[in-house]
Coordinates of C-alpha atoms in Angstrom, one line a residue:
X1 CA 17.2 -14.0 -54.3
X2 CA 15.4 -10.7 -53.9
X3 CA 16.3 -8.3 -51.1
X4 CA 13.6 -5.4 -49.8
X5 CA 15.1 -1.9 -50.3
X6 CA 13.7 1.1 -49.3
X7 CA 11.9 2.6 -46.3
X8 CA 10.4 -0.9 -45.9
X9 CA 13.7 -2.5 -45.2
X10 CA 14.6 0.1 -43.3
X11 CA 11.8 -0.6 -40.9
X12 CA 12.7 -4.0 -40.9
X13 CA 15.9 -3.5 -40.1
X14 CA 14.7 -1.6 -37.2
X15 CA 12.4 -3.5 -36.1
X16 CA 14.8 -6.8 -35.3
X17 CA 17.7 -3.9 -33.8
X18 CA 14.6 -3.4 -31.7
X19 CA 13.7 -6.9 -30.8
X20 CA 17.2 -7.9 -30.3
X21 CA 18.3 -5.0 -27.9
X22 CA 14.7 -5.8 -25.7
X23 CA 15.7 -10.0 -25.4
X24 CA 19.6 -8.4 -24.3
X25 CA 18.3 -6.2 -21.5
X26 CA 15.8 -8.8 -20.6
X27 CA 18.5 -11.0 -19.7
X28 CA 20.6 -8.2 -18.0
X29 CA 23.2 -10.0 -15.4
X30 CA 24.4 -8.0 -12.1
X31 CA 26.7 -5.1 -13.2
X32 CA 24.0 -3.9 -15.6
X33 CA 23.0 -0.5 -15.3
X34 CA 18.9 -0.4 -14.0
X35 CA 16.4 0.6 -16.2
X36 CA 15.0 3.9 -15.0
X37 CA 18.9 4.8 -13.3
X38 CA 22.8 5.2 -14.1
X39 CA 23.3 3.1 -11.1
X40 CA 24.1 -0.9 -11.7
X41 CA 22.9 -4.1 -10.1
X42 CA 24.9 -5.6 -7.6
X43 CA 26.8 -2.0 -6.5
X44 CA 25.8 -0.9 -2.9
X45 CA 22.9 1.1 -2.8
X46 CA 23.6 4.8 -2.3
X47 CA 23.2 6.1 1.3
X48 CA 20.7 9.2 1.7
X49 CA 18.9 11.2 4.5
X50 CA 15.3 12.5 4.0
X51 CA 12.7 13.4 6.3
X52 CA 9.0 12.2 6.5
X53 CA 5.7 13.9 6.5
X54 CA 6.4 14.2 10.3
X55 CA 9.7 15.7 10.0
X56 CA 11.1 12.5 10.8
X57 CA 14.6 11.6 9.3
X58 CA 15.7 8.4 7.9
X59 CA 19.0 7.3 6.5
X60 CA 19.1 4.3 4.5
X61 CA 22.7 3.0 6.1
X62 CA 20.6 3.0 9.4
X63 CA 18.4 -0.5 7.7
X64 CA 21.7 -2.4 6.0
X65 CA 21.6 -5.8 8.0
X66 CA 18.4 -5.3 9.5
X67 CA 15.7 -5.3 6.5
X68 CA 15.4 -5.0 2.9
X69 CA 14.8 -2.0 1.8
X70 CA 11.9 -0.9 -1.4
X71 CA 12.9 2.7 -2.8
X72 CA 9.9 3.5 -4.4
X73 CA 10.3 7.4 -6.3
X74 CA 6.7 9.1 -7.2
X75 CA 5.2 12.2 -7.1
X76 CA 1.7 13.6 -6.4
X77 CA 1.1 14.7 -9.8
X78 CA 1.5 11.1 -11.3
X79 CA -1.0 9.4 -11.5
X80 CA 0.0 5.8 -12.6
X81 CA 2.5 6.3 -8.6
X82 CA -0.9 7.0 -7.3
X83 CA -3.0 4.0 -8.7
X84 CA -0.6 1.6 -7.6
X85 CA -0.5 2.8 -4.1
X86 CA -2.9 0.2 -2.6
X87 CA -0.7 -3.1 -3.7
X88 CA 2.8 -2.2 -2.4
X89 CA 0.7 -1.0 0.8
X90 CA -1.1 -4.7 0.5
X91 CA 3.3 -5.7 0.1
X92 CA 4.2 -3.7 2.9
X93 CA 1.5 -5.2 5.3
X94 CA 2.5 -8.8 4.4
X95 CA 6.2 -8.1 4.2
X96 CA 7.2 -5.7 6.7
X97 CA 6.7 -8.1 10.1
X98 CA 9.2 -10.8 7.6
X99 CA 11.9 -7.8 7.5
X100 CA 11.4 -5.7 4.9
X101 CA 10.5 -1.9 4.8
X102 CA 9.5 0.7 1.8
X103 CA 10.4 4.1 1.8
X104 CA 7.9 5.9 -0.7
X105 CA 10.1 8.9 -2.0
X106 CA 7.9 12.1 -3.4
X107 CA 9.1 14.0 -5.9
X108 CA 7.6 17.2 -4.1
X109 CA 7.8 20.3 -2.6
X110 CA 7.3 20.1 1.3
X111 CA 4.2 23.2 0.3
X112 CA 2.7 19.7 -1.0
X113 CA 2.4 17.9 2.1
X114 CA -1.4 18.5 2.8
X115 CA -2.0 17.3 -1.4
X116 CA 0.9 14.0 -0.2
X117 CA -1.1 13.2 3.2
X118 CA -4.2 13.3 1.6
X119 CA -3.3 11.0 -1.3
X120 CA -2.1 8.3 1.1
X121 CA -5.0 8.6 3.3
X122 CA -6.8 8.0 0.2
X123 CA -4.6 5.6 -0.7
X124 CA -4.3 4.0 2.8
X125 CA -0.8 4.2 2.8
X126 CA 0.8 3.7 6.0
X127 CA 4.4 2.8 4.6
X128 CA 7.2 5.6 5.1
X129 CA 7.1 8.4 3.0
X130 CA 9.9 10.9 2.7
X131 CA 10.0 14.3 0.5
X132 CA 12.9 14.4 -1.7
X133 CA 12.0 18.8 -1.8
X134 CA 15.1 19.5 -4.8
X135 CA 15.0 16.0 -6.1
X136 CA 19.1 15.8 -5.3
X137 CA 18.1 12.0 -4.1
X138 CA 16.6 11.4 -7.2
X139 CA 18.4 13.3 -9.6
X140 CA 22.2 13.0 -7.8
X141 CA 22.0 10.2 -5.9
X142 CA 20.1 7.3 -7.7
X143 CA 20.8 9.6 -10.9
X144 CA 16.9 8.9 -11.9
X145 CA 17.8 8.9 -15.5
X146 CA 13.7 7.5 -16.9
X147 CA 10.1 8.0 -15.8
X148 CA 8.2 7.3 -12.5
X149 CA 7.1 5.3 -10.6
X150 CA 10.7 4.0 -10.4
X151 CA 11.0 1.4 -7.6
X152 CA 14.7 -0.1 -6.2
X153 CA 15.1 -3.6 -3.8
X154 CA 17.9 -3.1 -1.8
X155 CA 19.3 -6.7 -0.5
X156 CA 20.1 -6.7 3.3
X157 CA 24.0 -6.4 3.0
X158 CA 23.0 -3.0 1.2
X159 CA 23.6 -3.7 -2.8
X160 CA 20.9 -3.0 -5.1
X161 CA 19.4 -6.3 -6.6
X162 CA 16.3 -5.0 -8.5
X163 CA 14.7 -2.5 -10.1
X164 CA 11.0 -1.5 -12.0
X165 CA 10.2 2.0 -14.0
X166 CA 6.2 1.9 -14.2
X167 CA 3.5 0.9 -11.7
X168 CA 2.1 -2.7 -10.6
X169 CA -1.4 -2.6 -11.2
X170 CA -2.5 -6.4 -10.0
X171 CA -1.5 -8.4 -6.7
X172 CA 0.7 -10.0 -6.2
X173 CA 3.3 -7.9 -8.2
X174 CA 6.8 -9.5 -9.4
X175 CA 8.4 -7.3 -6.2
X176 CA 6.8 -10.6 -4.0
X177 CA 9.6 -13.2 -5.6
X178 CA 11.8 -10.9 -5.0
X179 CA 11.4 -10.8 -1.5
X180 CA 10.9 -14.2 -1.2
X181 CA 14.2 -15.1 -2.8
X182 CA 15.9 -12.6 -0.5
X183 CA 14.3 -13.5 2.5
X184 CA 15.0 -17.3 2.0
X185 CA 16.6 -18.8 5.0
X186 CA 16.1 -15.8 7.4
X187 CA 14.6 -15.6 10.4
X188 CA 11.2 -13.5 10.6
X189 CA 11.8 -9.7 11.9
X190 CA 10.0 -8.3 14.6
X191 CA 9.5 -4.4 14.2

């Protein structure tokens, strides 16, 4: 039996290292650290304050056993956050009278705000959207450790159950199972 040598089976090699490590985090149980984070599946979802565009603060804690919460990190310079803007708000509308909320989380500066307010308006965002100014939420927090858009589901007892690095460019996006399958057996929620 011949064997390939060389840069070619060196490639090869790499190639199935490659294909086997994508089918293992495929299948990635709770306990598995997220794509885009250092964080893990099934640990409770690290608390934070921000404010909003308004100057409004919200604490995560403040939603655990009321909704189920969709972290989604972006920034006004990106522009694949930007394009996917309209389906989560197209989510948001169908899911928040069910129980869920979003928080959008910008990546920018509060200088920004007029650039943020008019992408949204553009956008026709109307979900929550808080400025993370020195990134500590991102960075510190949810230790962000891969590119944006990053979005997080956080379950109503407040443990982190799912997570996406990149944008959802079609409706509905996989985000709608996920909600579904979390809000399963529970009554709707009024505002």
């Amino acid at each position: 039996m011949r064997t390939a040598t060389g840069a070619g089976a060196v490639a090869g090699r790499l190639v199935a290292a490659a294909l086997v490590l994508v089918a293992l985090l495929a299948a990635a149980p709770a306990g598995a650290v997220l794509e885009g984070s250092k964080l893990k599946k099934g640990q409770p979802a690290p608390d934070f304050t921000l404010k909003d565009l308004d100057g409004k603060a919200w604490k995560l804690s403040d939603l655990k056993g009321k909704k189920v919460v969709m972290i989604d990190f972006w920034a006004s310079w990106c522009n694949i956050c930007k394009r996917e803007m309209p389906v989560l708000e197209r989510v948001y509308k169908e899911y928040k009278p069910k129980g869920v909320e979003f928080f959008g989380i910008a990546l920018d500066d509060v200088e920004k705000t007029r650039q943020i307010r008019k992408i949204l308006e553009e956008k026709g965002v109307t979900y929550p959207v808080l400025i993370d100014q020195d990134q500590k939420v991102a960075t510190e927090v949810y230790q962000l450790s891969g590119p944006i858009p990053y979005k997080v589901i956080v379950d109503l007892s407040g443990i982190i159950v799912y997570d996406h690095v990149g944008d959802y460019v079609d409706y509905p996006p996989e985000i709608v199972d996920v909600f579904d399958k979390l809000l399963e057996g529970q009554p709707t929620k009024k505002k």
